[in-house]
PDB file of C-alpha atoms in Angstrom:
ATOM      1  CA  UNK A  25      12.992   7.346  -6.742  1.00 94.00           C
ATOM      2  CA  UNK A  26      11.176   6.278  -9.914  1.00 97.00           C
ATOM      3  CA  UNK A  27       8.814   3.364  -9.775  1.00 98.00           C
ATOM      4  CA  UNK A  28      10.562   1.312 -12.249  1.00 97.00           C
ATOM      5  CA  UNK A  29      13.521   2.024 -10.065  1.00 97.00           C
ATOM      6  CA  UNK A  30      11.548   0.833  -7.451  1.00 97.00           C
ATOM      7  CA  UNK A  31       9.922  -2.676  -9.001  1.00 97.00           C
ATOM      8  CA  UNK A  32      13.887  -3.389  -9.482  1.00 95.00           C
ATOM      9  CA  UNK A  33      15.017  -2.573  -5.888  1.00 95.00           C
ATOM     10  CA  UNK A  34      12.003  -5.215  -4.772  1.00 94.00           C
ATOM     11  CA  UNK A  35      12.271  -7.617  -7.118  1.00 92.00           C
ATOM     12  CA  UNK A  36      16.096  -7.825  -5.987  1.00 91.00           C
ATOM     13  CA  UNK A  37      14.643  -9.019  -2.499  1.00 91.00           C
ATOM     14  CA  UNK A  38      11.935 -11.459  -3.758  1.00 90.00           C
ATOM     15  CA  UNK A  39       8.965  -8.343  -2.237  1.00 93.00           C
ATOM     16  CA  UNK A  40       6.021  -6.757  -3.577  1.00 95.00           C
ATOM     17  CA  UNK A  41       4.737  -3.303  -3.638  1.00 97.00           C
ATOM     18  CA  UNK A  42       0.842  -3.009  -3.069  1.00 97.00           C
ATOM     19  CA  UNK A  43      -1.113  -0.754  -5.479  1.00 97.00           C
ATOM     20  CA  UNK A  44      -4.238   0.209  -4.449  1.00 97.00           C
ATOM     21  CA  UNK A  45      -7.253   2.268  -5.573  1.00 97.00           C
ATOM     22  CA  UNK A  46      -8.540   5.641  -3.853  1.00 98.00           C
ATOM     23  CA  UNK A  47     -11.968   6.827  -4.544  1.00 98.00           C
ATOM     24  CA  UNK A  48     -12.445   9.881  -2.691  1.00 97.00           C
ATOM     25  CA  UNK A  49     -10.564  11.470   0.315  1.00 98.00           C
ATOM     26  CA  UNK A  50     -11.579   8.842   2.914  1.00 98.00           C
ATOM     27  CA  UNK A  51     -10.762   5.495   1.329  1.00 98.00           C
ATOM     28  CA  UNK A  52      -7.349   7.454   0.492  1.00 98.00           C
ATOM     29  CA  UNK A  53      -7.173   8.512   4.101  1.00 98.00           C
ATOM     30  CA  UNK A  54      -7.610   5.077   5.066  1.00 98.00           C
ATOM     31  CA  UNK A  55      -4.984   3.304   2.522  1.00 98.00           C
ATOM     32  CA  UNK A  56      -2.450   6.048   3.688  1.00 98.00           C
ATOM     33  CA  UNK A  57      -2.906   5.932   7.358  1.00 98.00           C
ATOM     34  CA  UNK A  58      -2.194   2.099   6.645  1.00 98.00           C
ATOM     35  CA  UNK A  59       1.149   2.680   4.638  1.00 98.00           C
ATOM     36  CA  UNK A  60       2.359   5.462   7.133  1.00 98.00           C
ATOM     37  CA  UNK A  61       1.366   2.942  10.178  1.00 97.00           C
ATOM     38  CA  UNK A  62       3.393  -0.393   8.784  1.00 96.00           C
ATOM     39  CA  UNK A  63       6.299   2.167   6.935  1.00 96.00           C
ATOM     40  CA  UNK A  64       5.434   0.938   3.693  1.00 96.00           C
ATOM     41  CA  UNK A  65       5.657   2.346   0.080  1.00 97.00           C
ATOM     42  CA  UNK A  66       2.380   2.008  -1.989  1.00 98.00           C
ATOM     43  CA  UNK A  67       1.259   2.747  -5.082  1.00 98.00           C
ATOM     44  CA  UNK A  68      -2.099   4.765  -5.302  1.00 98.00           C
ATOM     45  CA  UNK A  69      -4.085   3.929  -8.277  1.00 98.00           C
ATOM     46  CA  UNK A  70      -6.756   5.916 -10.725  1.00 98.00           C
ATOM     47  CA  UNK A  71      -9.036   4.268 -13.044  1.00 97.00           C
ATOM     48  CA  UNK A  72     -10.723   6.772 -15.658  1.00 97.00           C
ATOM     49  CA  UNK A  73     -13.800   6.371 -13.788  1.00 97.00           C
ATOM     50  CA  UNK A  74     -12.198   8.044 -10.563  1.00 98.00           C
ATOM     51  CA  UNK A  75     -11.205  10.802 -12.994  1.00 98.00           C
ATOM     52  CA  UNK A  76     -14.725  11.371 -14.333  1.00 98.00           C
ATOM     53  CA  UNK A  77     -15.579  11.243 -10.574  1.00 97.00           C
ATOM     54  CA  UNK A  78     -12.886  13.552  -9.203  1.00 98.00           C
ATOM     55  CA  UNK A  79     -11.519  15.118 -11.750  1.00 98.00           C
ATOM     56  CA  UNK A  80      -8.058  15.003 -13.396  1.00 98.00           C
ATOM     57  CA  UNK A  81      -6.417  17.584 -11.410  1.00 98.00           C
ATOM     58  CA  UNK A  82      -8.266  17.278  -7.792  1.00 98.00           C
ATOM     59  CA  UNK A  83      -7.381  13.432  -8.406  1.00 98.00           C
ATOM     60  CA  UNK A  84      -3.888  13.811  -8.689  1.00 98.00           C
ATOM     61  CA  UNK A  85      -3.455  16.721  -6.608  1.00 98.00           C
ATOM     62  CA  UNK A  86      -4.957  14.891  -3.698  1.00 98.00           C
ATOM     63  CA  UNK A  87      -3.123  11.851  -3.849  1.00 98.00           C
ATOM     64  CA  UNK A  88      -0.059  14.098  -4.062  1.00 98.00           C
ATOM     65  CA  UNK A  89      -0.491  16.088  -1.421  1.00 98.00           C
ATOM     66  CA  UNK A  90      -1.824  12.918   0.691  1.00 98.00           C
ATOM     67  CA  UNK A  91       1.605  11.297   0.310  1.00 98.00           C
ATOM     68  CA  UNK A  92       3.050  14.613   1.493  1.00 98.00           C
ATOM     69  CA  UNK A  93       1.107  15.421   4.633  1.00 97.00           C
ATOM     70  CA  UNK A  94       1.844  11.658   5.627  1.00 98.00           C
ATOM     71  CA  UNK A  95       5.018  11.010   4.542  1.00 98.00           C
ATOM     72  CA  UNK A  96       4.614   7.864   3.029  1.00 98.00           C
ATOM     73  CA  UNK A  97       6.979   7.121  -0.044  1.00 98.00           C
ATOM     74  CA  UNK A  98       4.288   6.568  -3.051  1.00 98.00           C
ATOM     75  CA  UNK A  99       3.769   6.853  -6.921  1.00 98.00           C
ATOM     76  CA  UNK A 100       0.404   7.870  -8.811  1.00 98.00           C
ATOM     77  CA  UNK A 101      -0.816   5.340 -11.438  1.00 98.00           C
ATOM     78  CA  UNK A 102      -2.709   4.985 -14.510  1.00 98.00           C
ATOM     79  CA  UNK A 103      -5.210   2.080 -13.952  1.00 97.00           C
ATOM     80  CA  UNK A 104      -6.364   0.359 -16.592  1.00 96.00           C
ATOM     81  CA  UNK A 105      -6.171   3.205 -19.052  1.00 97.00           C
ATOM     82  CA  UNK A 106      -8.399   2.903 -22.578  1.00 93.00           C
ATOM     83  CA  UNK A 107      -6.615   5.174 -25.061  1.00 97.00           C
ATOM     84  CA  UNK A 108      -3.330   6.857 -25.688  1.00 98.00           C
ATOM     85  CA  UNK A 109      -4.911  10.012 -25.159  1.00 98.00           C
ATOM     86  CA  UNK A 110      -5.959   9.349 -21.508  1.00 98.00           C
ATOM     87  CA  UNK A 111      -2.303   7.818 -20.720  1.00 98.00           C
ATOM     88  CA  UNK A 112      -0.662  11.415 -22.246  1.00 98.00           C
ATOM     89  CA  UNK A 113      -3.303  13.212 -20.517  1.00 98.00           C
ATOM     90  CA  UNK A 114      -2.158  11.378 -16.833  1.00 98.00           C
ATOM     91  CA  UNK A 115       1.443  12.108 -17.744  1.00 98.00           C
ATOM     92  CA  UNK A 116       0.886  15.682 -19.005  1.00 98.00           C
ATOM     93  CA  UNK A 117      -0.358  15.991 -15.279  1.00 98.00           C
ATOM     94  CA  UNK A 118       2.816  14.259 -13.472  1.00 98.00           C
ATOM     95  CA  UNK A 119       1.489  11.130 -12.857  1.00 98.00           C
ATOM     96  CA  UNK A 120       4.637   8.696 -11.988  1.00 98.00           C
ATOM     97  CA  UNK A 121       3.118   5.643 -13.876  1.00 98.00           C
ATOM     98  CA  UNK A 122       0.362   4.826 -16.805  1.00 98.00           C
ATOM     99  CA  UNK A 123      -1.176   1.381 -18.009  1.00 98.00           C
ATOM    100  CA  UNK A 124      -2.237   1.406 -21.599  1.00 98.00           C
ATOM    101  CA  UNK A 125      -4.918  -1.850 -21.374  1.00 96.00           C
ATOM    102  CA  UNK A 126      -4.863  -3.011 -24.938  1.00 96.00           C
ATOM    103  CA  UNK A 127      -5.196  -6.889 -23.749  1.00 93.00           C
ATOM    104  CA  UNK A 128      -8.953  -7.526 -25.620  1.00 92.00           C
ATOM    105  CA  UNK A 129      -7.683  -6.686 -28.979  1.00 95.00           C
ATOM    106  CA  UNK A 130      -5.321  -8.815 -31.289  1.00 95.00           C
ATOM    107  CA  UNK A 131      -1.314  -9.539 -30.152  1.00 96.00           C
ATOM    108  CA  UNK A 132       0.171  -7.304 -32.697  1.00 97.00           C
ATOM    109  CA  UNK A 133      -2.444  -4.379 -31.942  1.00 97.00           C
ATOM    110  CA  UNK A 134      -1.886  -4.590 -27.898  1.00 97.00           C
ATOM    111  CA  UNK A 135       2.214  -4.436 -28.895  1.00 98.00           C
ATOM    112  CA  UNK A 136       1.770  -1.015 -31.648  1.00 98.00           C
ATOM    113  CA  UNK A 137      -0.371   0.854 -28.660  1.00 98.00           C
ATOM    114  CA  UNK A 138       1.714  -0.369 -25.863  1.00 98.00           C
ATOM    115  CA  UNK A 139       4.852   0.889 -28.073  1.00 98.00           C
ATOM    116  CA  UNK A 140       3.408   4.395 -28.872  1.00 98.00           C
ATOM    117  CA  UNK A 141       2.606   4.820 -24.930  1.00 98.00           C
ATOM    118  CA  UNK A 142       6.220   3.673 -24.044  1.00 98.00           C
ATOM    119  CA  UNK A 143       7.820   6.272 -26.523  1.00 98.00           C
ATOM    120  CA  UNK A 144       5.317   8.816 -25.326  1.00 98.00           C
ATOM    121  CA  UNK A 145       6.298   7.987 -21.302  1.00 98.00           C
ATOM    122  CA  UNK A 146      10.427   7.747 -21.748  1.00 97.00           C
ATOM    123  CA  UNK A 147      10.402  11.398 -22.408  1.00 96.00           C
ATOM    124  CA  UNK A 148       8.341  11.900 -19.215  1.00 98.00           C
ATOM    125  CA  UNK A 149      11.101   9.352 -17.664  1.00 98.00           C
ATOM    126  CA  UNK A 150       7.354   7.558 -16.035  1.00 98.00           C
ATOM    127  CA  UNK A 151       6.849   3.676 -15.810  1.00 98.00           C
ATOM    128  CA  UNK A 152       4.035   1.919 -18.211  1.00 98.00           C
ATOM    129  CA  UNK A 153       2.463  -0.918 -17.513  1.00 98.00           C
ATOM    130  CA  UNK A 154       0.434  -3.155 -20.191  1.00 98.00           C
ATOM    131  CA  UNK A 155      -1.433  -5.996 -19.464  1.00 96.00           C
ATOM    132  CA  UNK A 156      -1.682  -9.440 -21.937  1.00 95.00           C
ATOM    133  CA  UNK A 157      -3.859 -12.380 -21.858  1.00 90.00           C
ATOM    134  CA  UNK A 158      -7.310 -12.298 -20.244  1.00 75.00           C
ATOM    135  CA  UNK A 159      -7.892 -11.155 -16.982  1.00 71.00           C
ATOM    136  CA  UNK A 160     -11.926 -11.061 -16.835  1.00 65.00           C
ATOM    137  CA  UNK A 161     -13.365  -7.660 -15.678  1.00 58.00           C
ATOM    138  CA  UNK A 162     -16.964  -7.486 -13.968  1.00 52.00           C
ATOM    139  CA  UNK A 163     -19.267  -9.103 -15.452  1.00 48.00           C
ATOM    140  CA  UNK A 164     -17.215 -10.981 -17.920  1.00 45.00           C
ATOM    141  CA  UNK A 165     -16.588 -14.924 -17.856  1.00 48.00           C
ATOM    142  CA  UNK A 166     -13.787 -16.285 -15.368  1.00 48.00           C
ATOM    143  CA  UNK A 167     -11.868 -19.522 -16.989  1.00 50.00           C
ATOM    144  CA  UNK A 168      -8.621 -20.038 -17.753  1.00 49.00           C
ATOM    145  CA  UNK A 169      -9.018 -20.103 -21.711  1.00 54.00           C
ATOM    146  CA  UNK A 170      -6.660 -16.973 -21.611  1.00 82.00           C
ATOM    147  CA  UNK A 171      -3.801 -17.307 -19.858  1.00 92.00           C
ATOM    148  CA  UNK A 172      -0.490 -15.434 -20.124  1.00 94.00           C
ATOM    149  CA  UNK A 173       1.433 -17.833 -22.929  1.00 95.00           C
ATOM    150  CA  UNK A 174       5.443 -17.138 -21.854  1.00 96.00           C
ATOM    151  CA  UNK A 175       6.769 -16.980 -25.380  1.00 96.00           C
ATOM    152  CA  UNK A 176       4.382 -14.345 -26.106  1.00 96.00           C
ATOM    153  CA  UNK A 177       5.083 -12.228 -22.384  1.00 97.00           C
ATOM    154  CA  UNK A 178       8.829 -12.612 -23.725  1.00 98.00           C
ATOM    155  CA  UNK A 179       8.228 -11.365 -27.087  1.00 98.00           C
ATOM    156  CA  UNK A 180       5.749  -8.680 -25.785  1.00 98.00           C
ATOM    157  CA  UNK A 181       8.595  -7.008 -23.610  1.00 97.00           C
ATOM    158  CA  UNK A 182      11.214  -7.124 -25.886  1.00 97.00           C
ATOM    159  CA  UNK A 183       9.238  -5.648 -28.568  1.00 98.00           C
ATOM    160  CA  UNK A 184       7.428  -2.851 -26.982  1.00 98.00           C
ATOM    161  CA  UNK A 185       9.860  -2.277 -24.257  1.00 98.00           C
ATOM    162  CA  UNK A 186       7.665  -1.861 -21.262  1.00 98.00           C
ATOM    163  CA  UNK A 187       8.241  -1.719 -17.685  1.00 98.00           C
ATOM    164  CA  UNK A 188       5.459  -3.971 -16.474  1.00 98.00           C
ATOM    165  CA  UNK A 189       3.335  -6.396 -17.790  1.00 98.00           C
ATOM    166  CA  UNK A 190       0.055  -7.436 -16.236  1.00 96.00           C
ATOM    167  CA  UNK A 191      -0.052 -10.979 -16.433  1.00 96.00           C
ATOM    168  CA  UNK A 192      -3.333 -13.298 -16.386  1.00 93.00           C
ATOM    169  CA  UNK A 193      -2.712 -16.627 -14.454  1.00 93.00           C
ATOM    170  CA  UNK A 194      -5.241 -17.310 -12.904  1.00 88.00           C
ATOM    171  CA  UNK A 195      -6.894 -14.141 -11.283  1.00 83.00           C
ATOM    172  CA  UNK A 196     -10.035 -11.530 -12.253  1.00 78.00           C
ATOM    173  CA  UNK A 197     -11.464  -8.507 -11.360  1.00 65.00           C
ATOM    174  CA  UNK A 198     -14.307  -8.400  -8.457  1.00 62.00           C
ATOM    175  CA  UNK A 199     -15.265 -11.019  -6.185  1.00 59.00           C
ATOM    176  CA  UNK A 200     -14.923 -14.422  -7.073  1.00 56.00           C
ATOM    177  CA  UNK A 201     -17.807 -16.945  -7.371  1.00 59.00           C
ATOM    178  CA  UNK A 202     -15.013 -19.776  -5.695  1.00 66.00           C
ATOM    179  CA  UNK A 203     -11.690 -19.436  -4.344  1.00 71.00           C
ATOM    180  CA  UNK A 204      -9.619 -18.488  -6.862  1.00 77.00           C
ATOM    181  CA  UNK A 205      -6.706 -21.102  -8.420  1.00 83.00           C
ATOM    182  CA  UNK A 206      -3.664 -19.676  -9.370  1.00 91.00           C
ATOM    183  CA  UNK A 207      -1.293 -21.252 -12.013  1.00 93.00           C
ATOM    184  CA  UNK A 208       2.024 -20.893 -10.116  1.00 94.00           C
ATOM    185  CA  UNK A 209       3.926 -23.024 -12.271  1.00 95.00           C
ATOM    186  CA  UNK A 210       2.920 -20.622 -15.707  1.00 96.00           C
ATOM    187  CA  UNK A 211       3.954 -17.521 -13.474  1.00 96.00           C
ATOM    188  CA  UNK A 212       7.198 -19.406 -12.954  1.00 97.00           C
ATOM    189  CA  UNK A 213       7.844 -20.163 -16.540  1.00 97.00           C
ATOM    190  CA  UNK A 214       6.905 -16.258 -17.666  1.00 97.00           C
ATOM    191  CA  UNK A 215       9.327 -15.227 -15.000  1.00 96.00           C
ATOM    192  CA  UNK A 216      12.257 -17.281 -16.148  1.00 97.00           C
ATOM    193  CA  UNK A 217      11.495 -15.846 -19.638  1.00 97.00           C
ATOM    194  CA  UNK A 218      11.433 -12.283 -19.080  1.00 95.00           C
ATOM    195  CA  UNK A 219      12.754  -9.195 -16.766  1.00 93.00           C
ATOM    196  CA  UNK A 220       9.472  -7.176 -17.284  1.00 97.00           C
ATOM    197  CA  UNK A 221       8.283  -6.243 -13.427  1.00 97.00           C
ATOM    198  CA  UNK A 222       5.244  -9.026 -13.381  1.00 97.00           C
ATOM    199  CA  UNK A 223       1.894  -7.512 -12.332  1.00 97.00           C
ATOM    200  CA  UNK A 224      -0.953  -9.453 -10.313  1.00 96.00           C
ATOM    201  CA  UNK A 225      -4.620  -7.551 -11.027  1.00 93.00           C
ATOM    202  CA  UNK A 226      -7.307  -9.180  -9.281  1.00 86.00           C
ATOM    203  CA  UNK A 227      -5.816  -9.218  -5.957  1.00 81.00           C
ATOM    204  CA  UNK A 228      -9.467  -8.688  -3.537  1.00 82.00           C
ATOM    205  CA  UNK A 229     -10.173 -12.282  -2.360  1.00 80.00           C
ATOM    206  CA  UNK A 230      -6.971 -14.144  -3.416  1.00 88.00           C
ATOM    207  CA  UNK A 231      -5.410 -15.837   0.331  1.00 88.00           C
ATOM    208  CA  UNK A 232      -2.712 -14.313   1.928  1.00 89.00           C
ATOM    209  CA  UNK A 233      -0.954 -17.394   1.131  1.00 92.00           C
ATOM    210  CA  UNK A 234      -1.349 -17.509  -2.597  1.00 92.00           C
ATOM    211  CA  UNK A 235      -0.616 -13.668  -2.415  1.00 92.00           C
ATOM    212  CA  UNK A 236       2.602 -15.033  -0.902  1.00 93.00           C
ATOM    213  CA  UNK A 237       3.634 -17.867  -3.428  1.00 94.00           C
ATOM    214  CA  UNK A 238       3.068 -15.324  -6.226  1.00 95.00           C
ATOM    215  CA  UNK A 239       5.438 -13.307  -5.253  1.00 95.00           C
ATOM    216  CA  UNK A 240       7.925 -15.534  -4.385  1.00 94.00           C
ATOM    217  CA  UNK A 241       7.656 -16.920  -8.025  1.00 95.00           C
ATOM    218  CA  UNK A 242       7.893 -13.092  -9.561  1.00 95.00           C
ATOM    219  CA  UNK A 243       5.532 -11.112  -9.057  1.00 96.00           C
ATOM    220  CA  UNK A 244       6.318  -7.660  -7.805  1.00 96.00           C
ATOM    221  CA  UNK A 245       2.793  -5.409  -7.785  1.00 97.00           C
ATOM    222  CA  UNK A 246      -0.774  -6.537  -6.219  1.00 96.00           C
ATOM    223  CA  UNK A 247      -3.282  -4.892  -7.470  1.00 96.00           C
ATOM    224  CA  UNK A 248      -6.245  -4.078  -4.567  1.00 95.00           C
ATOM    225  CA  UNK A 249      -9.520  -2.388  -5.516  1.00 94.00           C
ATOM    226  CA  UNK A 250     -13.125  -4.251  -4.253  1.00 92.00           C
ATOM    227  CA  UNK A 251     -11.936  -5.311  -1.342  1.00 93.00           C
ATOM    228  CA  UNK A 252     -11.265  -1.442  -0.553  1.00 96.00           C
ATOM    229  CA  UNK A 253     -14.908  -0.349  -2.001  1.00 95.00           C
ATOM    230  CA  UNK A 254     -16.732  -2.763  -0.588  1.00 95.00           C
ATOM    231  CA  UNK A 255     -15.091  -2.598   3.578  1.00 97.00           C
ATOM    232  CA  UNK A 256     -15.826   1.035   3.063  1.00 97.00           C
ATOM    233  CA  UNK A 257     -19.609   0.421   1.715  1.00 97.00           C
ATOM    234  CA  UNK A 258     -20.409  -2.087   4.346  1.00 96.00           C
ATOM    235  CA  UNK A 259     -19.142  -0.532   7.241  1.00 96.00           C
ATOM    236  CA  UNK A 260     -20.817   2.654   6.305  1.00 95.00           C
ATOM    237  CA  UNK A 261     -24.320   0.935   5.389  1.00 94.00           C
ATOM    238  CA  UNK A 262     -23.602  -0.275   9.157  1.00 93.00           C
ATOM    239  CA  UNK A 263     -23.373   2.506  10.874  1.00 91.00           C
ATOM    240  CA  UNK A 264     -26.229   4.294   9.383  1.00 90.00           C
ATOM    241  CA  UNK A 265     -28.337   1.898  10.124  1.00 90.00           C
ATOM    242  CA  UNK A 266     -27.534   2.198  13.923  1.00 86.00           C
ATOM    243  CA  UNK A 267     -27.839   5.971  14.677  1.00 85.00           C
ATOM    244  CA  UNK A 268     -29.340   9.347  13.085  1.00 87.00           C
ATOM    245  CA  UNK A 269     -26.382  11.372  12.727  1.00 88.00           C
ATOM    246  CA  UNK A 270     -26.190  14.138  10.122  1.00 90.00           C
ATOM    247  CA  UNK A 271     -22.698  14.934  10.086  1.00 92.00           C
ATOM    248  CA  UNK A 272     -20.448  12.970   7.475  1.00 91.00           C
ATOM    249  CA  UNK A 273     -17.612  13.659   9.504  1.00 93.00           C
ATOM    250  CA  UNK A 274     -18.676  11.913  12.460  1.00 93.00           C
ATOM    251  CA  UNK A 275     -19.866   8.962  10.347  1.00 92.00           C
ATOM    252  CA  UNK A 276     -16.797   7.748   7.634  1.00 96.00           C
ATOM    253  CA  UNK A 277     -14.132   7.988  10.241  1.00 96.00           C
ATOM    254  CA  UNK A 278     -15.370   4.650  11.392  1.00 96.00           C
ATOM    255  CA  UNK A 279     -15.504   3.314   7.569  1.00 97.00           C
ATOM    256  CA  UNK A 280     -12.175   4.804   7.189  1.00 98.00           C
ATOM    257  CA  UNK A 281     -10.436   3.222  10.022  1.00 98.00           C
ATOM    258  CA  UNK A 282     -11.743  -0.420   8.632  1.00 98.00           C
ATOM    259  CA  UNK A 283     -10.026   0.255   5.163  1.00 98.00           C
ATOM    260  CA  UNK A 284      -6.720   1.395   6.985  1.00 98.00           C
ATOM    261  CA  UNK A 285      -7.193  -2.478   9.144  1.00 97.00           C
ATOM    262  CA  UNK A 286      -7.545  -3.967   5.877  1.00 97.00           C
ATOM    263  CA  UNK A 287      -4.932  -2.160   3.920  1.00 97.00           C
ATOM    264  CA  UNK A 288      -2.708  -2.974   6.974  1.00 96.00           C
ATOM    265  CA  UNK A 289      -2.741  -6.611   6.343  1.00 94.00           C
ATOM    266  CA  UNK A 290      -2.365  -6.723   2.971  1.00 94.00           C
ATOM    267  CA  UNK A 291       0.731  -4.537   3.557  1.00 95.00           C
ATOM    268  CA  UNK A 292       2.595  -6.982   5.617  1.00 90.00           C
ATOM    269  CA  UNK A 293       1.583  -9.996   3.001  1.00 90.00           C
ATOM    270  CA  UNK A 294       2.764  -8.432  -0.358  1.00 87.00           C
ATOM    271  CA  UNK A 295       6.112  -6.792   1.892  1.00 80.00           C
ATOM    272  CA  UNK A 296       6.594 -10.649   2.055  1.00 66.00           C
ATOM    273  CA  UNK A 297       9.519 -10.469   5.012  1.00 64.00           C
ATOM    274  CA  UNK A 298      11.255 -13.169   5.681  1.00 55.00           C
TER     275      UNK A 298
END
């Protein structure tokens, strides 16, 4: 099944889908043993960093063959992709899914990029997600002088035809400095406006129940990434500090297993069962 297939088939039944990010065999060990454990599809996510890291091929190839040896039902994304040529490099490599993350530069220059990466993807029959308003990345102020407008998320799909839209209500990349407010009734108002699949970034430290209200109000995909790095980091930084082992494959099991607890969780939240 295609993603955008996919985001319809949830959206029908008021659920999410979790996306999360893999940087190296054992975090993706852990998300998968989480999805395979609670039967649930996911979404496994690349930034261009974890490219540079991995490489193209071994990145995609892994998370491929991942899915496979667990059986989990799962797509390979594009996160946060820069430039056209990254997003036709991804899909020249079979990735199910690209984002083309034009949302610092001007209205009518996120809509031309977004459109050239959509006409590039339907030939590929993958899903593209953009993202508009502003959704602060490390290190970048967190207010809410950005938000999504509805009129513009409406005019945004129509023009440029995408399949999901990354929507800033509220939400930012990283930790938070405070508990994190979400403007329900805006995500409302964009979802009344507009059949675009709605997409939450941001997702590490936002409560379950927020999690929960957000999708009951439209959105479909939860974006996870820090929360994943830093369980792995801690646990690890843990358990070296406690014995003298040498082998690495005696020591990340135990960091593993806490990503696949965390995962877990934030399975059954965005599943949102009723």
């Amino acid at each position: 099944m295609k993603l955008q297939d996919k985001f319809i088939e949830l959206r029908k039944k008021r659920q999410g889908i979790l996306a999360t990010n893999f940087y190296n065999y054992e975090t993706l060990e852990g998300v998968l043993c989480a999805a395979k454990e609670t039967n649930h599809p996911i979404i496994l996510q690349l930034t261009k960093s974890s490219i540079d890291y991995m490489g193209l091929k071994v990145a995609f190839n892994l998370a491929k063959s991942m899915l496979d040896k667990h059986g989990v039902e799962g797509w390979v994304h594009l996160d946060h992709g820069s430039s056209y040529e990254l997003a036709a490099q991804c899909l020249d490599a079979g990735f199910d899914s690209v984002m083309i993350d034009a949302s610092e530069q001007p209205f009518k220059d996120n809509i031309a990029i977004t459109s050239k990466v959509v006409k590039l993807a339907e030939s590929y029959g993958a899903n593209v997600e953009a993202e508009l308003g502003y959704i602060a990345k490390l290190g970048q102020a967190k207010d809410n002088s950005g938000f999504t407008q509805p009129e513009e998320a409406k005019q945004f799909a129509e023009v440029t035809g995408v399949n999901a839209l990354a929507v800033a209500i509220g939400t930012a990349h990283g930790f938070y400095d405070k508990e994190p407010k979400l403007d329900l009734e805006r995500l409302s108002e964009i979802s009344a406006v507009t059949d675009v699949t709605l997409v939450l970034h941001g997702g590490s430290g936002v409560p379950d129940e927020s999690l929960r209200q957000a999708i009951d109000r439209g959105i479909c995909k939860i974006n996870l990434a820090t929360e994943i790095k830093n369980i792995f980091m801690q646990t690890l930084k843990t358990k070296l500090l406690t014995n003298e082992e040498i082998d690495l494959r005696k020591v990340f099991p135990t960091a593993t297993e806490q990503v696949t607890k965390l995962v877990k969780n934030k399975l059954d939240i965005v599943r949102n069962e009723k």
